[in-house]
GROMACS .gro file of C-alpha atoms in nm:
model
  207
    1UNK     CA    1   8.078  15.094   7.270
    2UNK     CA    2   7.744  14.986   7.114
    3UNK     CA    3   7.684  14.678   6.913
    4UNK     CA    4   7.413  14.514   6.704
    5UNK     CA    5   7.375  14.156   6.734
    6UNK     CA    6   7.057  13.945   6.648
    7UNK     CA    7   6.852  14.271   6.636
    8UNK     CA    8   6.936  14.356   7.001
    9UNK     CA    9   7.140  14.654   7.115
   10UNK     CA   10   7.393  14.604   7.378
   11UNK     CA   11   7.686  14.790   7.524
   12UNK     CA   12   8.035  14.695   7.677
   13UNK     CA   13   8.296  14.869   7.879
   14UNK     CA   14   8.044  15.092   8.053
   15UNK     CA   15   8.019  14.932   8.387
   16UNK     CA   16   7.698  14.854   8.523
   17UNK     CA   17   7.529  15.065   8.259
   18UNK     CA   18   7.650  14.792   7.999
   19UNK     CA   19   7.394  14.575   7.856
   20UNK     CA   20   7.520  14.219   7.897
   21UNK     CA   21   7.420  13.968   7.607
   22UNK     CA   22   7.253  13.672   7.750
   23UNK     CA   23   7.476  13.429   7.537
   24UNK     CA   24   7.789  13.527   7.714
   25UNK     CA   25   7.644  13.465   8.055
   26UNK     CA   26   7.771  13.149   8.216
   27UNK     CA   27   8.082  12.994   8.389
   28UNK     CA   28   8.425  13.133   8.303
   29UNK     CA   29   8.691  12.872   8.361
   30UNK     CA   30   8.965  13.136   8.280
   31UNK     CA   31   8.851  13.350   8.567
   32UNK     CA   32   8.793  13.061   8.799
   33UNK     CA   33   9.148  12.907   8.752
   34UNK     CA   34   9.372  13.215   8.681
   35UNK     CA   35   9.156  13.452   8.904
   36UNK     CA   36   9.369  13.764   8.979
   37UNK     CA   37   9.576  13.723   8.661
   38UNK     CA   38   9.261  13.699   8.454
   39UNK     CA   39   9.120  14.001   8.642
   40UNK     CA   40   9.404  14.214   8.548
   41UNK     CA   41   9.375  14.113   8.177
   42UNK     CA   42   9.015  14.181   8.180
   43UNK     CA   43   9.010  14.503   8.394
   44UNK     CA   44   8.817  14.325   8.659
   45UNK     CA   45   9.001  14.442   8.952
   46UNK     CA   46   8.773  14.307   9.222
   47UNK     CA   47   8.971  13.980   9.140
   48UNK     CA   48   9.244  14.116   9.344
   49UNK     CA   49   9.053  14.021   9.655
   50UNK     CA   50   9.197  13.684   9.592
   51UNK     CA   51   9.486  13.820   9.804
   52UNK     CA   52   9.272  13.856  10.108
   53UNK     CA   53   9.288  13.550  10.333
   54UNK     CA   54   8.933  13.413  10.401
   55UNK     CA   55   8.796  13.562  10.091
   56UNK     CA   56   9.012  13.406   9.831
   57UNK     CA   57   8.837  13.068   9.826
   58UNK     CA   58   8.488  13.209   9.783
   59UNK     CA   59   8.621  13.466   9.544
   60UNK     CA   60   8.741  13.181   9.300
   61UNK     CA   61   8.382  13.067   9.269
   62UNK     CA   62   8.234  13.410   9.231
   63UNK     CA   63   8.490  13.500   8.954
   64UNK     CA   64   8.384  13.167   8.776
   65UNK     CA   65   8.015  13.258   8.804
   66UNK     CA   66   8.030  13.637   8.730
   67UNK     CA   67   8.353  13.666   8.531
   68UNK     CA   68   8.181  13.685   8.195
   69UNK     CA   69   7.943  13.973   8.299
   70UNK     CA   70   8.213  14.164   8.476
   71UNK     CA   71   8.455  14.135   8.185
   72UNK     CA   72   8.192  14.260   7.944
   73UNK     CA   73   8.105  14.549   8.174
   74UNK     CA   74   8.470  14.642   8.256
   75UNK     CA   75   8.623  14.623   7.890
   76UNK     CA   76   8.542  14.744   7.538
   77UNK     CA   77   8.470  14.460   7.315
   78UNK     CA   78   8.424  14.472   6.936
   79UNK     CA   79   8.140  14.226   6.950
   80UNK     CA   80   8.021  13.901   7.115
   81UNK     CA   81   8.264  13.697   6.877
   82UNK     CA   82   8.562  13.885   6.993
   83UNK     CA   83   8.470  13.852   7.359
   84UNK     CA   84   8.406  13.475   7.317
   85UNK     CA   85   8.742  13.419   7.131
   86UNK     CA   86   8.937  13.608   7.400
   87UNK     CA   87   8.767  13.419   7.685
   88UNK     CA   88   8.834  13.079   7.502
   89UNK     CA   89   9.203  13.181   7.499
   90UNK     CA   90   9.207  13.255   7.885
   91UNK     CA   91   9.034  12.919   7.928
   92UNK     CA   92   9.291  12.728   7.732
   93UNK     CA   93   9.583  12.904   7.902
   94UNK     CA   94   9.424  12.814   8.241
   95UNK     CA   95   9.376  12.456   8.134
   96UNK     CA   96   9.748  12.428   8.013
   97UNK     CA   97   9.862  12.586   8.348
   98UNK     CA   98   9.668  12.347   8.554
   99UNK     CA   99   9.702  12.028   8.379
  100UNK     CA  100  10.052  12.075   8.225
  101UNK     CA  101  10.273  12.331   8.396
  102UNK     CA  102  10.169  12.263   8.759
  103UNK     CA  103  10.210  11.891   8.723
  104UNK     CA  104  10.545  11.939   8.562
  105UNK     CA  105  10.645  12.182   8.845
  106UNK     CA  106  10.506  11.936   9.116
  107UNK     CA  107  10.699  11.649   8.971
  108UNK     CA  108  11.011  11.852   8.960
  109UNK     CA  109  10.965  11.965   9.325
  110UNK     CA  110  10.908  11.612   9.438
  111UNK     CA  111  11.239  11.493   9.252
  112UNK     CA  112  11.419  11.776   9.432
  113UNK     CA  113  11.281  11.675   9.769
  114UNK     CA  114  11.367  11.302   9.703
  115UNK     CA  115  11.743  11.397   9.701
  116UNK     CA  116  12.023  11.228   9.883
  117UNK     CA  117  11.931  11.346  10.225
  118UNK     CA  118  11.577  11.177  10.161
  119UNK     CA  119  11.712  10.855  10.049
  120UNK     CA  120  11.973  10.834  10.341
  121UNK     CA  121  11.686  10.866  10.574
  122UNK     CA  122  11.468  10.614  10.404
  123UNK     CA  123  11.748  10.349  10.424
  124UNK     CA  124  11.808  10.428  10.783
  125UNK     CA  125  11.424  10.414  10.869
  126UNK     CA  126  11.356  10.079  10.692
  127UNK     CA  127  11.618   9.887  10.862
  128UNK     CA  128  11.579  10.023  11.212
  129UNK     CA  129  11.414   9.735  11.439
  130UNK     CA  130  11.215   9.971  11.667
  131UNK     CA  131  11.057  10.121  11.348
  132UNK     CA  132  10.973   9.770  11.199
  133UNK     CA  133  10.826   9.678  11.531
  134UNK     CA  134  10.597   9.978  11.541
  135UNK     CA  135  10.473   9.978  11.178
  136UNK     CA  136  10.550   9.624  11.080
  137UNK     CA  137  10.768   9.458  10.813
  138UNK     CA  138  10.874   9.614  10.490
  139UNK     CA  139  10.799   9.977  10.568
  140UNK     CA  140  10.771  10.181  10.256
  141UNK     CA  141  10.760  10.571  10.212
  142UNK     CA  142  10.461  10.740  10.052
  143UNK     CA  143  10.485  10.949   9.742
  144UNK     CA  144  10.465  11.285   9.903
  145UNK     CA  145  10.759  11.483  10.076
  146UNK     CA  146  10.690  11.792  10.253
  147UNK     CA  147  10.953  12.034  10.385
  148UNK     CA  148  11.222  12.260  10.251
  149UNK     CA  149  11.584  12.244  10.127
  150UNK     CA  150  11.793  12.570  10.151
  151UNK     CA  151  12.149  12.640  10.056
  152UNK     CA  152  12.388  12.907  10.173
  153UNK     CA  153  12.753  12.936  10.092
  154UNK     CA  154  12.901  12.591  10.072
  155UNK     CA  155  12.642  12.426  10.294
  156UNK     CA  156  12.279  12.339  10.290
  157UNK     CA  157  11.994  12.225  10.522
  158UNK     CA  158  11.714  11.982  10.468
  159UNK     CA  159  11.403  11.968  10.685
  160UNK     CA  160  11.176  11.680  10.542
  161UNK     CA  161  10.853  11.518  10.642
  162UNK     CA  162  10.705  11.219  10.483
  163UNK     CA  163  10.489  10.906  10.581
  164UNK     CA  164  10.601  10.531  10.591
  165UNK     CA  165  10.349  10.233  10.595
  166UNK     CA  166  10.437   9.882  10.693
  167UNK     CA  167  10.199   9.576  10.726
  168UNK     CA  168  10.085   9.671  11.079
  169UNK     CA  169  10.034  10.044  11.063
  170UNK     CA  170  10.170  10.389  10.938
  171UNK     CA  171  10.389  10.660  11.098
  172UNK     CA  172  10.532  10.997  11.016
  173UNK     CA  173  10.899  11.040  10.947
  174UNK     CA  174  11.072  11.379  11.032
  175UNK     CA  175  11.422  11.450  10.911
  176UNK     CA  176  11.693  11.710  10.964
  177UNK     CA  177  12.011  11.681  10.748
  178UNK     CA  178  12.295  11.913  10.655
  179UNK     CA  179  12.513  11.935  10.352
  180UNK     CA  180  12.879  12.032  10.363
  181UNK     CA  181  13.077  12.046  10.042
  182UNK     CA  182  12.824  11.812   9.854
  183UNK     CA  183  12.814  11.545  10.139
  184UNK     CA  184  12.466  11.500  10.317
  185UNK     CA  185  12.477  11.402  10.674
  186UNK     CA  186  12.164  11.300  10.872
  187UNK     CA  187  12.146  11.496  11.197
  188UNK     CA  188  11.810  11.373  11.334
  189UNK     CA  189  11.554  11.121  11.218
  190UNK     CA  190  11.251  11.082  11.419
  191UNK     CA  191  10.946  10.833  11.338
  192UNK     CA  192  10.630  10.915  11.515
  193UNK     CA  193  10.305  10.699  11.525
  194UNK     CA  194  10.046  10.947  11.657
  195UNK     CA  195   9.777  10.668  11.701
  196UNK     CA  196   9.996  10.454  11.937
  197UNK     CA  197  10.166  10.749  12.085
  198UNK     CA  198  10.518  10.608  11.992
  199UNK     CA  199  10.814  10.790  11.919
  200UNK     CA  200  11.138  10.632  11.779
  201UNK     CA  201  11.473  10.815  11.742
  202UNK     CA  202  11.624  10.646  11.443
  203UNK     CA  203  11.918  10.911  11.451
  204UNK     CA  204  11.941  11.118  11.762
  205UNK     CA  205  12.097  11.480  11.747
  206UNK     CA  206  12.318  11.373  12.012
  207UNK     CA  207  12.493  11.081  11.808
   0.00000   0.00000   0.00000
């Protein structure tokens, strides 16, 4: 499709034969943050390289830098105003996803991970004399909890990992717990200080 803008002829949707207006060149936040989703919506299927390990990180920045040009070349646009308005919507959607939806999902995930099994392990770790001797008084857990919680039938399993820090040093806590009919039981809790090479079994699997 050929357009007239500022007395200059340009085309869109014709691949490399398209004439890209200078005013649309520049960084595209929608392409950078939404990458392959943006790519499908803008007929820029090279964005699917985001699924290739080792290429995806580089591809994010390439999409951010070249996204406007590729989108102009790969889709038919009424005019520059139409193009800019559409890309602005993609940018706004990306910002909402990154700064609103992702944080809410993260907080929800942290809340789920810090369930009964987590709290039982924290209580056991904080009062264990060998742990206090290793990391110091008043050991407190960090904010992040990694691992997984799975359910099957009437039971569940939790494999958790988080850090603790006392007034002397910090350490990593590894937890394995099981749930039976809504009752969580700690099966194994290990505290490891890698720098000192110390390992404390707060709860042993043999107990």
